[in-house]
């Protein structure tokens, strides 16, 4: 599911296991400092919204535009993507 500069891919898993999360930030997003900043922000956001995550594997991707978003805007974008992903 894509929302703005954020892409979320989900693969259903065993309900007894906690969700697993990975991040894919390509070189097109910027240098190592920029990519790591995006990754750290996404990691913090997924910790905050962990209760919304269903069991399974999540892959969060981001484009260069994610670096220019404020933390609040990035969090809102991630929440929108997760809501759309799990909408029936």
JSON list of C-alpha atoms in Angstrom, two decimals:
[
{"chain": "A", "resi": 1, "resn": "UNK", "atom": "CA", "xyz": [0.00, 0.00, 0.00]},
{"chain": "A", "resi": 2, "resn": "UNK", "atom": "CA", "xyz": [1.44, 3.35, -0.99]},
{"chain": "A", "resi": 3, "resn": "UNK", "atom": "CA", "xyz": [0.64, 6.65, 0.67]},
{"chain": "A", "resi": 4, "resn": "UNK", "atom": "CA", "xyz": [2.75, 9.56, -0.49]},
{"chain": "A", "resi": 5, "resn": "UNK", "atom": "CA", "xyz": [6.43, 8.72, -0.05]},
{"chain": "A", "resi": 6, "resn": "UNK", "atom": "CA", "xyz": [5.72, 5.65, 2.11]},
{"chain": "A", "resi": 7, "resn": "UNK", "atom": "CA", "xyz": [5.09, 2.11, 0.90]},
{"chain": "A", "resi": 8, "resn": "UNK", "atom": "CA", "xyz": [3.93, -0.63, 3.28]},
{"chain": "A", "resi": 9, "resn": "UNK", "atom": "CA", "xyz": [3.87, -4.30, 2.30]},
{"chain": "A", "resi": 10, "resn": "UNK", "atom": "CA", "xyz": [2.31, -6.86, 4.64]},
{"chain": "A", "resi": 11, "resn": "UNK", "atom": "CA", "xyz": [2.44, -10.64, 4.64]},
{"chain": "A", "resi": 12, "resn": "UNK", "atom": "CA", "xyz": [0.07, -12.36, 7.07]},
{"chain": "A", "resi": 13, "resn": "UNK", "atom": "CA", "xyz": [1.74, -14.57, 9.63]},
{"chain": "A", "resi": 14, "resn": "UNK", "atom": "CA", "xyz": [1.14, -16.82, 12.59]},
{"chain": "A", "resi": 15, "resn": "UNK", "atom": "CA", "xyz": [-1.25, -15.09, 15.03]},
{"chain": "A", "resi": 16, "resn": "UNK", "atom": "CA", "xyz": [0.79, -16.41, 17.97]},
{"chain": "A", "resi": 17, "resn": "UNK", "atom": "CA", "xyz": [3.91, -14.50, 16.88]},
{"chain": "A", "resi": 18, "resn": "UNK", "atom": "CA", "xyz": [4.46, -10.75, 17.19]},
{"chain": "A", "resi": 19, "resn": "UNK", "atom": "CA", "xyz": [4.67, -8.61, 14.04]},
{"chain": "A", "resi": 20, "resn": "UNK", "atom": "CA", "xyz": [8.05, -8.40, 12.34]},
{"chain": "A", "resi": 21, "resn": "UNK", "atom": "CA", "xyz": [9.11, -5.12, 10.73]},
{"chain": "A", "resi": 22, "resn": "UNK", "atom": "CA", "xyz": [11.83, -4.32, 8.18]},
{"chain": "A", "resi": 23, "resn": "UNK", "atom": "CA", "xyz": [12.76, -1.08, 6.42]},
{"chain": "A", "resi": 24, "resn": "UNK", "atom": "CA", "xyz": [13.91, -0.58, 2.83]},
{"chain": "A", "resi": 25, "resn": "UNK", "atom": "CA", "xyz": [15.31, 2.86, 2.13]},
{"chain": "A", "resi": 26, "resn": "UNK", "atom": "CA", "xyz": [17.07, 2.96, -1.23]},
{"chain": "A", "resi": 27, "resn": "UNK", "atom": "CA", "xyz": [20.02, 5.11, -2.21]},
{"chain": "A", "resi": 28, "resn": "UNK", "atom": "CA", "xyz": [17.72, 7.32, -4.23]},
{"chain": "A", "resi": 29, "resn": "UNK", "atom": "CA", "xyz": [16.37, 8.63, -0.91]},
{"chain": "A", "resi": 30, "resn": "UNK", "atom": "CA", "xyz": [19.71, 10.34, -0.26]},
{"chain": "A", "resi": 31, "resn": "UNK", "atom": "CA", "xyz": [23.01, 9.78, 1.45]},
{"chain": "A", "resi": 32, "resn": "UNK", "atom": "CA", "xyz": [23.56, 7.51, 4.43]},
{"chain": "A", "resi": 33, "resn": "UNK", "atom": "CA", "xyz": [22.72, 10.26, 6.92]},
{"chain": "A", "resi": 34, "resn": "UNK", "atom": "CA", "xyz": [19.37, 10.96, 5.24]},
{"chain": "A", "resi": 35, "resn": "UNK", "atom": "CA", "xyz": [18.50, 7.28, 4.85]},
{"chain": "A", "resi": 36, "resn": "UNK", "atom": "CA", "xyz": [19.34, 6.55, 8.48]},
{"chain": "A", "resi": 37, "resn": "UNK", "atom": "CA", "xyz": [17.26, 9.52, 9.66]},
{"chain": "A", "resi": 38, "resn": "UNK", "atom": "CA", "xyz": [14.26, 8.21, 7.71]},
{"chain": "A", "resi": 39, "resn": "UNK", "atom": "CA", "xyz": [14.84, 4.70, 9.09]},
{"chain": "A", "resi": 40, "resn": "UNK", "atom": "CA", "xyz": [15.09, 5.98, 12.69]},
{"chain": "A", "resi": 41, "resn": "UNK", "atom": "CA", "xyz": [11.89, 7.98, 12.30]},
{"chain": "A", "resi": 42, "resn": "UNK", "atom": "CA", "xyz": [10.02, 5.01, 10.81]},
{"chain": "A", "resi": 43, "resn": "UNK", "atom": "CA", "xyz": [11.30, 2.77, 13.61]},
{"chain": "A", "resi": 44, "resn": "UNK", "atom": "CA", "xyz": [10.05, 5.24, 16.24]},
{"chain": "A", "resi": 45, "resn": "UNK", "atom": "CA", "xyz": [6.67, 5.53, 14.52]},
{"chain": "A", "resi": 46, "resn": "UNK", "atom": "CA", "xyz": [6.21, 1.75, 14.32]},
{"chain": "A", "resi": 47, "resn": "UNK", "atom": "CA", "xyz": [6.99, 1.50, 18.04]},
{"chain": "A", "resi": 48, "resn": "UNK", "atom": "CA", "xyz": [4.30, 4.12, 18.75]},
{"chain": "A", "resi": 49, "resn": "UNK", "atom": "CA", "xyz": [1.64, 2.46, 16.60]},
{"chain": "A", "resi": 50, "resn": "UNK", "atom": "CA", "xyz": [2.65, -1.10, 17.45]},
{"chain": "A", "resi": 51, "resn": "UNK", "atom": "CA", "xyz": [-0.83, -1.90, 18.76]},
{"chain": "A", "resi": 52, "resn": "UNK", "atom": "CA", "xyz": [-2.22, -1.32, 15.24]},
{"chain": "A", "resi": 53, "resn": "UNK", "atom": "CA", "xyz": [0.13, -3.89, 13.69]},
{"chain": "A", "resi": 54, "resn": "UNK", "atom": "CA", "xyz": [-1.41, -7.28, 13.01]},
{"chain": "A", "resi": 55, "resn": "UNK", "atom": "CA", "xyz": [0.69, -10.44, 13.22]},
{"chain": "A", "resi": 56, "resn": "UNK", "atom": "CA", "xyz": [2.84, -10.93, 10.16]},
{"chain": "A", "resi": 57, "resn": "UNK", "atom": "CA", "xyz": [5.76, -9.34, 8.34]},
{"chain": "A", "resi": 58, "resn": "UNK", "atom": "CA", "xyz": [5.82, -5.67, 7.38]},
{"chain": "A", "resi": 59, "resn": "UNK", "atom": "CA", "xyz": [8.17, -3.98, 4.94]},
{"chain": "A", "resi": 60, "resn": "UNK", "atom": "CA", "xyz": [8.24, -0.19, 5.07]},
{"chain": "A", "resi": 61, "resn": "UNK", "atom": "CA", "xyz": [9.76, 1.61, 2.10]},
{"chain": "A", "resi": 62, "resn": "UNK", "atom": "CA", "xyz": [10.39, 5.31, 1.66]},
{"chain": "A", "resi": 63, "resn": "UNK", "atom": "CA", "xyz": [11.32, 7.67, -1.14]},
{"chain": "A", "resi": 64, "resn": "UNK", "atom": "CA", "xyz": [13.42, 10.83, -0.96]},
{"chain": "A", "resi": 65, "resn": "UNK", "atom": "CA", "xyz": [10.29, 12.91, -0.28]},
{"chain": "A", "resi": 66, "resn": "UNK", "atom": "CA", "xyz": [10.00, 11.25, 3.15]},
{"chain": "A", "resi": 67, "resn": "UNK", "atom": "CA", "xyz": [13.10, 13.13, 4.30]},
{"chain": "A", "resi": 68, "resn": "UNK", "atom": "CA", "xyz": [11.39, 16.49, 3.84]},
{"chain": "A", "resi": 69, "resn": "UNK", "atom": "CA", "xyz": [8.32, 15.57, 5.90]},
{"chain": "A", "resi": 70, "resn": "UNK", "atom": "CA", "xyz": [8.05, 16.60, 9.53]},
{"chain": "A", "resi": 71, "resn": "UNK", "atom": "CA", "xyz": [7.79, 13.82, 12.10]},
{"chain": "A", "resi": 72, "resn": "UNK", "atom": "CA", "xyz": [4.06, 14.47, 12.55]},
{"chain": "A", "resi": 73, "resn": "UNK", "atom": "CA", "xyz": [3.39, 14.39, 8.81]},
{"chain": "A", "resi": 74, "resn": "UNK", "atom": "CA", "xyz": [5.42, 11.21, 8.41]},
{"chain": "A", "resi": 75, "resn": "UNK", "atom": "CA", "xyz": [3.54, 9.58, 11.30]},
{"chain": "A", "resi": 76, "resn": "UNK", "atom": "CA", "xyz": [0.19, 10.58, 9.77]},
{"chain": "A", "resi": 77, "resn": "UNK", "atom": "CA", "xyz": [1.26, 9.15, 6.40]},
{"chain": "A", "resi": 78, "resn": "UNK", "atom": "CA", "xyz": [2.33, 5.84, 7.97]},
{"chain": "A", "resi": 79, "resn": "UNK", "atom": "CA", "xyz": [-0.95, 5.60, 9.92]},
{"chain": "A", "resi": 80, "resn": "UNK", "atom": "CA", "xyz": [-2.95, 6.27, 6.74]},
{"chain": "A", "resi": 81, "resn": "UNK", "atom": "CA", "xyz": [-1.01, 3.57, 4.89]},
{"chain": "A", "resi": 82, "resn": "UNK", "atom": "CA", "xyz": [-1.59, 1.04, 7.69]},
{"chain": "A", "resi": 83, "resn": "UNK", "atom": "CA", "xyz": [-5.30, 1.89, 7.87]},
{"chain": "A", "resi": 84, "resn": "UNK", "atom": "CA", "xyz": [-5.66, 1.46, 4.10]},
{"chain": "A", "resi": 85, "resn": "UNK", "atom": "CA", "xyz": [-3.64, -1.76, 4.18]},
{"chain": "A", "resi": 86, "resn": "UNK", "atom": "CA", "xyz": [-5.90, -3.42, 6.75]},
{"chain": "A", "resi": 87, "resn": "UNK", "atom": "CA", "xyz": [-9.18, -2.01, 5.45]},
{"chain": "A", "resi": 88, "resn": "UNK", "atom": "CA", "xyz": [-11.44, -4.84, 4.20]}
]
